[in-house]
Amino acid sequence: MKIAVCIKRVPDTETRVKIASDGKSLDESGVKFVLNPYDEYAVEEGLQRKEKAGAGEVVIVCVGPAAAQETIRTALAMGADRGVLLQVDGIPADGFEVARALAAELKDGGWDLIVFGKMAIDDYNHQVGPMVAEVLGLPCVTAVAHLTIDAGAGTAEREVEGGVEVVEFPLPAVLTVDKGLNEPRYPALKGIMAAKKKPLEVKPVTMDAGS
């Protein structure tokens, strides 16, 4: 299977947030950034799907500053094959700007699955994955808590108020995944060393950070 996993670099949840001098952004001095926790489930799911298929590729795609290369390397250390950084000076507040940049990168990739975490813990907008699906004209299932894939189609379970919704969908598709879908692996030393040599392509992208 050929799988794209879209990730985000976010401040650690234990960070003491300080407002920058402009009064509307985060003062990043001394802030520790990590792989968005929900995206860890997305990376793990991509790896497991490739392993079950017995062949394929897991590609990490991220919109972010140059420092996001470190975040991509974390996913590569987990076992992903290569990474792509769509490098920007500032991530737009408008999720559609991010979705449009991701969709432009992904549109001709021949993906079986495009996987996102359910949401990013810094903005909680839960928008980018569904908007990428809409731009690409692909089916989308959000907040997936259980997943089976067989013969070019999938069945997903998503928790809704008062029960569980079961959704069947064809491939290719876009999924956003919830915690509990799997147990993300910790990068082993061997994986961390291997990640340093894995391909990571940096593509400068111009977006309106004030959107």
mmCIF file of C-alpha atoms in Angstrom:
data_model
loop_
_atom_site.group_PDB
_atom_site.id
_atom_site.type_symbol
_atom_site.label_atom_id
_atom_site.label_comp_id
_atom_site.label_asym_id
_atom_site.label_seq_id
_atom_site.Cartn_x
_atom_site.Cartn_y
_atom_site.Cartn_z
ATOM 1 C CA MET A 1 0.000 0.000 0.000
ATOM 2 C CA LYS A 2 1.067 3.558 -0.648
ATOM 3 C CA ILE A 3 0.132 5.698 2.310
ATOM 4 C CA ALA A 4 0.600 9.392 3.044
ATOM 5 C CA VAL A 5 0.474 10.485 6.671
ATOM 6 C CA CYS A 6 0.027 14.213 7.248
ATOM 7 C CA ILE A 7 1.452 15.454 10.539
ATOM 8 C CA LYS A 8 1.842 18.705 12.465
ATOM 9 C CA ARG A 9 4.520 20.110 14.747
ATOM 10 C CA VAL A 10 2.846 21.405 17.921
ATOM 11 C CA PRO A 11 3.934 22.771 21.312
ATOM 12 C CA ASP A 12 4.304 20.138 24.023
ATOM 13 C CA THR A 13 1.207 19.974 26.220
ATOM 14 C CA GLU A 14 3.333 20.797 29.264
ATOM 15 C CA THR A 15 4.592 24.027 27.719
ATOM 16 C CA ARG A 16 3.973 27.202 29.688
ATOM 17 C CA VAL A 17 2.396 29.388 27.042
ATOM 18 C CA LYS A 18 3.582 32.978 26.695
ATOM 19 C CA ILE A 19 2.157 35.525 24.296
ATOM 20 C CA ALA A 20 4.611 37.216 21.955
ATOM 21 C CA SER A 21 5.088 40.959 21.801
ATOM 22 C CA ASP A 22 2.675 41.257 18.855
ATOM 23 C CA GLY A 23 -0.120 40.216 21.210
ATOM 24 C CA LYS A 24 -1.524 37.536 18.903
ATOM 25 C CA SER A 25 1.042 34.754 18.527
ATOM 26 C CA LEU A 26 3.000 32.320 20.694
ATOM 27 C CA ASP A 27 6.398 33.303 22.025
ATOM 28 C CA GLU A 28 8.363 30.256 20.905
ATOM 29 C CA SER A 29 11.518 30.961 22.918
ATOM 30 C CA GLY A 30 12.138 27.994 25.175
ATOM 31 C CA VAL A 31 9.090 26.117 23.866
ATOM 32 C CA LYS A 32 9.478 22.389 23.226
ATOM 33 C CA PHE A 33 7.740 21.198 20.064
ATOM 34 C CA VAL A 34 6.608 17.623 19.448
ATOM 35 C CA LEU A 35 4.754 15.458 16.957
ATOM 36 C CA ASN A 36 1.042 16.109 17.432
ATOM 37 C CA PRO A 37 -0.167 13.233 19.682
ATOM 38 C CA TYR A 38 -3.138 12.323 17.454
ATOM 39 C CA ASP A 39 -0.741 12.130 14.500
ATOM 40 C CA GLU A 40 1.197 9.415 16.320
ATOM 41 C CA TYR A 41 -1.856 7.177 15.850
ATOM 42 C CA ALA A 42 -1.961 8.138 12.181
ATOM 43 C CA VAL A 43 1.709 7.229 11.680
ATOM 44 C CA GLU A 44 1.261 3.933 13.523
ATOM 45 C CA GLU A 45 -1.796 3.053 11.445
ATOM 46 C CA GLY A 46 0.082 3.763 8.248
ATOM 47 C CA LEU A 47 2.951 1.534 9.356
ATOM 48 C CA GLN A 48 0.625 -1.292 10.365
ATOM 49 C CA ARG A 49 -1.257 -1.139 7.059
ATOM 50 C CA LYS A 50 1.990 -1.353 5.121
ATOM 51 C CA GLU A 51 3.164 -4.276 7.252
ATOM 52 C CA LYS A 52 -0.123 -6.153 6.761
ATOM 53 C CA ALA A 53 0.042 -5.563 3.015
ATOM 54 C CA GLY A 54 3.611 -6.887 2.969
ATOM 55 C CA ALA A 55 4.843 -4.073 0.748
ATOM 56 C CA GLY A 56 4.367 -0.395 0.088
ATOM 57 C CA GLU A 57 5.515 2.982 1.285
ATOM 58 C CA VAL A 58 4.624 5.324 4.139
ATOM 59 C CA VAL A 59 5.375 8.959 3.363
ATOM 60 C CA ILE A 60 5.224 11.718 5.995
ATOM 61 C CA VAL A 61 3.981 15.114 4.794
ATOM 62 C CA CYS A 62 4.114 18.221 6.966
ATOM 63 C CA VAL A 63 3.425 21.934 6.531
ATOM 64 C CA GLY A 64 5.670 23.905 8.859
ATOM 65 C CA PRO A 65 8.880 25.849 9.455
ATOM 66 C CA ALA A 66 12.368 24.481 8.861
ATOM 67 C CA ALA A 67 12.419 23.179 12.443
ATOM 68 C CA ALA A 68 9.608 20.772 11.541
ATOM 69 C CA GLN A 69 12.229 18.554 9.913
ATOM 70 C CA GLU A 70 12.950 17.270 13.415
ATOM 71 C CA THR A 71 9.286 16.340 13.834
ATOM 72 C CA ILE A 72 9.304 14.499 10.510
ATOM 73 C CA ARG A 73 12.441 12.617 11.610
ATOM 74 C CA THR A 74 10.496 11.413 14.666
ATOM 75 C CA ALA A 75 7.955 9.761 12.355
ATOM 76 C CA LEU A 76 10.755 8.370 10.189
ATOM 77 C CA ALA A 77 12.324 6.874 13.315
ATOM 78 C CA MET A 78 9.023 5.082 13.993
ATOM 79 C CA GLY A 79 9.440 3.385 10.608
ATOM 80 C CA ALA A 80 8.104 5.657 7.857
ATOM 81 C CA ASP A 81 10.051 5.571 4.594
ATOM 82 C CA ARG A 82 10.532 9.211 3.635
ATOM 83 C CA GLY A 83 9.344 12.699 4.423
ATOM 84 C CA VAL A 84 8.247 15.859 2.659
ATOM 85 C CA LEU A 85 8.305 19.259 4.362
ATOM 86 C CA LEU A 86 6.217 21.990 2.774
ATOM 87 C CA GLN A 87 8.240 24.753 4.355
ATOM 88 C CA VAL A 88 6.536 27.998 5.336
ATOM 89 C CA ASP A 89 7.541 30.942 7.485
ATOM 90 C CA GLY A 90 4.268 30.825 9.415
ATOM 91 C CA ILE A 91 1.364 28.392 9.426
ATOM 92 C CA PRO A 92 -1.870 30.136 8.388
ATOM 93 C CA ALA A 93 -4.705 30.432 10.875
ATOM 94 C CA ASP A 94 -7.040 29.435 8.041
ATOM 95 C CA GLY A 95 -7.014 25.632 7.820
ATOM 96 C CA PHE A 96 -8.082 25.791 4.167
ATOM 97 C CA GLU A 97 -4.731 27.356 3.237
ATOM 98 C CA VAL A 98 -2.973 24.380 4.805
ATOM 99 C CA ALA A 99 -5.396 21.920 3.190
ATOM 100 C CA ARG A 100 -4.865 23.478 -0.227
ATOM 101 C CA ALA A 101 -1.070 23.202 0.089
ATOM 102 C CA LEU A 102 -1.314 19.570 1.206
ATOM 103 C CA ALA A 103 -3.769 18.702 -1.565
ATOM 104 C CA ALA A 104 -1.474 20.230 -4.199
ATOM 105 C CA GLU A 105 1.362 18.025 -2.944
ATOM 106 C CA LEU A 106 -0.756 14.873 -2.668
ATOM 107 C CA LYS A 107 -2.947 15.078 -5.786
ATOM 108 C CA ASP A 108 -0.791 13.026 -8.149
ATOM 109 C CA GLY A 109 0.709 10.634 -5.600
ATOM 110 C CA GLY A 110 -1.326 7.528 -6.378
ATOM 111 C CA TRP A 111 -2.123 7.021 -2.690
ATOM 112 C CA ASP A 112 -4.260 4.195 -1.325
ATOM 113 C CA LEU A 113 -4.751 6.051 1.954
ATOM 114 C CA ILE A 114 -4.140 9.582 3.191
ATOM 115 C CA VAL A 115 -4.187 9.606 6.992
ATOM 116 C CA PHE A 116 -4.413 12.454 9.510
ATOM 117 C CA GLY A 117 -4.737 12.615 13.252
ATOM 118 C CA LYS A 118 -8.264 13.554 14.318
ATOM 119 C CA MET A 119 -7.107 17.060 15.197
ATOM 120 C CA ALA A 120 -4.078 19.072 16.246
ATOM 121 C CA ILE A 121 -3.848 19.843 19.948
ATOM 122 C CA ASP A 122 -2.825 23.462 19.372
ATOM 123 C CA ASP A 123 -5.893 24.654 17.432
ATOM 124 C CA TYR A 124 -8.443 21.819 17.762
ATOM 125 C CA ASN A 125 -10.119 22.803 14.481
ATOM 126 C CA HIS A 126 -10.579 19.258 13.083
ATOM 127 C CA GLN A 127 -10.810 20.743 9.567
ATOM 128 C CA VAL A 128 -7.721 20.062 7.496
ATOM 129 C CA GLY A 129 -8.231 16.341 6.784
ATOM 130 C CA PRO A 130 -11.836 16.677 5.544
ATOM 131 C CA MET A 131 -10.918 19.746 3.467
ATOM 132 C CA VAL A 132 -8.036 17.874 1.794
ATOM 133 C CA ALA A 133 -10.499 15.091 0.948
ATOM 134 C CA GLU A 134 -12.929 17.611 -0.529
ATOM 135 C CA VAL A 135 -10.260 19.291 -2.652
ATOM 136 C CA LEU A 136 -9.028 15.915 -3.932
ATOM 137 C CA GLY A 137 -12.540 14.540 -4.466
ATOM 138 C CA LEU A 138 -11.939 11.548 -2.203
ATOM 139 C CA PRO A 139 -14.201 9.867 0.369
ATOM 140 C CA CYS A 140 -13.431 10.836 3.963
ATOM 141 C CA VAL A 141 -14.132 9.206 7.318
ATOM 142 C CA THR A 142 -13.305 11.176 10.459
ATOM 143 C CA ALA A 143 -12.425 10.183 14.026
ATOM 144 C CA VAL A 144 -11.844 6.526 13.130
ATOM 145 C CA ALA A 145 -11.580 4.315 16.226
ATOM 146 C CA HIS A 146 -11.467 0.914 14.478
ATOM 147 C CA LEU A 147 -10.482 0.068 10.919
ATOM 148 C CA THR A 148 -10.462 -2.923 8.596
ATOM 149 C CA ILE A 149 -9.330 -2.849 4.962
ATOM 150 C CA ASP A 150 -9.782 -5.638 2.443
ATOM 151 C CA ALA A 151 -9.870 -5.900 -1.355
ATOM 152 C CA GLY A 152 -9.778 -2.200 -2.122
ATOM 153 C CA ALA A 153 -12.373 -1.118 0.392
ATOM 154 C CA GLY A 154 -12.532 -0.342 4.094
ATOM 155 C CA THR A 155 -14.882 -0.406 7.045
ATOM 156 C CA ALA A 156 -14.418 2.115 9.823
ATOM 157 C CA GLU A 157 -16.022 2.486 13.210
ATOM 158 C CA ARG A 158 -16.303 5.933 14.728
ATOM 159 C CA GLU A 159 -17.629 6.760 18.155
ATOM 160 C CA VAL A 160 -20.654 9.047 18.142
ATOM 161 C CA GLU A 161 -22.885 10.238 20.944
ATOM 162 C CA GLY A 162 -24.755 7.243 22.261
ATOM 163 C CA GLY A 163 -23.128 4.600 20.098
ATOM 164 C CA VAL A 164 -20.796 3.578 17.285
ATOM 165 C CA GLU A 165 -21.254 4.505 13.630
ATOM 166 C CA VAL A 166 -20.026 2.010 11.012
ATOM 167 C CA VAL A 167 -18.938 3.473 7.671
ATOM 168 C CA GLU A 168 -17.960 1.537 4.552
ATOM 169 C CA PHE A 169 -15.804 3.305 1.963
ATOM 170 C CA PRO A 170 -13.798 2.601 -1.222
ATOM 171 C CA LEU A 171 -10.090 3.238 -1.654
ATOM 172 C CA PRO A 172 -8.406 5.626 -2.144
ATOM 173 C CA ALA A 173 -9.719 7.543 0.844
ATOM 174 C CA VAL A 174 -8.814 10.140 3.469
ATOM 175 C CA LEU A 175 -9.072 9.150 7.137
ATOM 176 C CA THR A 176 -8.671 11.095 10.362
ATOM 177 C CA VAL A 177 -7.939 8.788 13.280
ATOM 178 C CA ASP A 178 -8.751 8.912 16.968
ATOM 179 C CA LYS A 179 -6.788 7.702 19.969
ATOM 180 C CA GLY A 180 -7.480 4.068 20.797
ATOM 181 C CA LEU A 181 -7.214 2.938 17.175
ATOM 182 C CA ASN A 182 -3.795 1.467 17.952
ATOM 183 C CA GLU A 183 -0.841 1.815 20.306
ATOM 184 C CA PRO A 184 1.896 3.968 18.715
ATOM 185 C CA ARG A 185 5.335 2.404 18.836
ATOM 186 C CA TYR A 186 8.325 4.106 20.413
ATOM 187 C CA PRO A 187 11.254 4.743 18.063
ATOM 188 C CA ALA A 188 14.062 2.314 18.887
ATOM 189 C CA LEU A 189 17.706 3.390 18.737
ATOM 190 C CA LYS A 190 18.096 1.545 15.436
ATOM 191 C CA GLY A 191 15.144 3.457 14.005
ATOM 192 C CA ILE A 192 16.451 6.786 15.274
ATOM 193 C CA MET A 193 19.822 6.187 13.620
ATOM 194 C CA ALA A 194 18.185 5.006 10.384
ATOM 195 C CA ALA A 195 15.923 8.068 10.297
ATOM 196 C CA LYS A 196 18.937 10.334 9.893
ATOM 197 C CA LYS A 197 19.644 8.768 6.498
ATOM 198 C CA LYS A 198 16.096 8.533 5.167
ATOM 199 C CA PRO A 199 15.061 10.935 2.373
ATOM 200 C CA LEU A 200 13.493 14.204 3.510
ATOM 201 C CA GLU A 201 12.561 16.616 0.753
ATOM 202 C CA VAL A 202 12.051 20.289 1.592
ATOM 203 C CA LYS A 203 9.759 22.278 -0.699
ATOM 204 C CA PRO A 204 9.341 26.008 0.019
ATOM 205 C CA VAL A 205 5.685 27.037 -0.095
ATOM 206 C CA THR A 206 4.269 30.540 -0.001
ATOM 207 C CA MET A 207 1.064 31.021 1.997
ATOM 208 C CA ASP A 208 -0.674 33.894 3.685
ATOM 209 C CA ALA A 209 0.100 33.370 7.376
ATOM 210 C CA GLY A 210 -2.448 36.005 8.282
ATOM 211 C CA SER A 211 -5.358 34.311 6.527
#
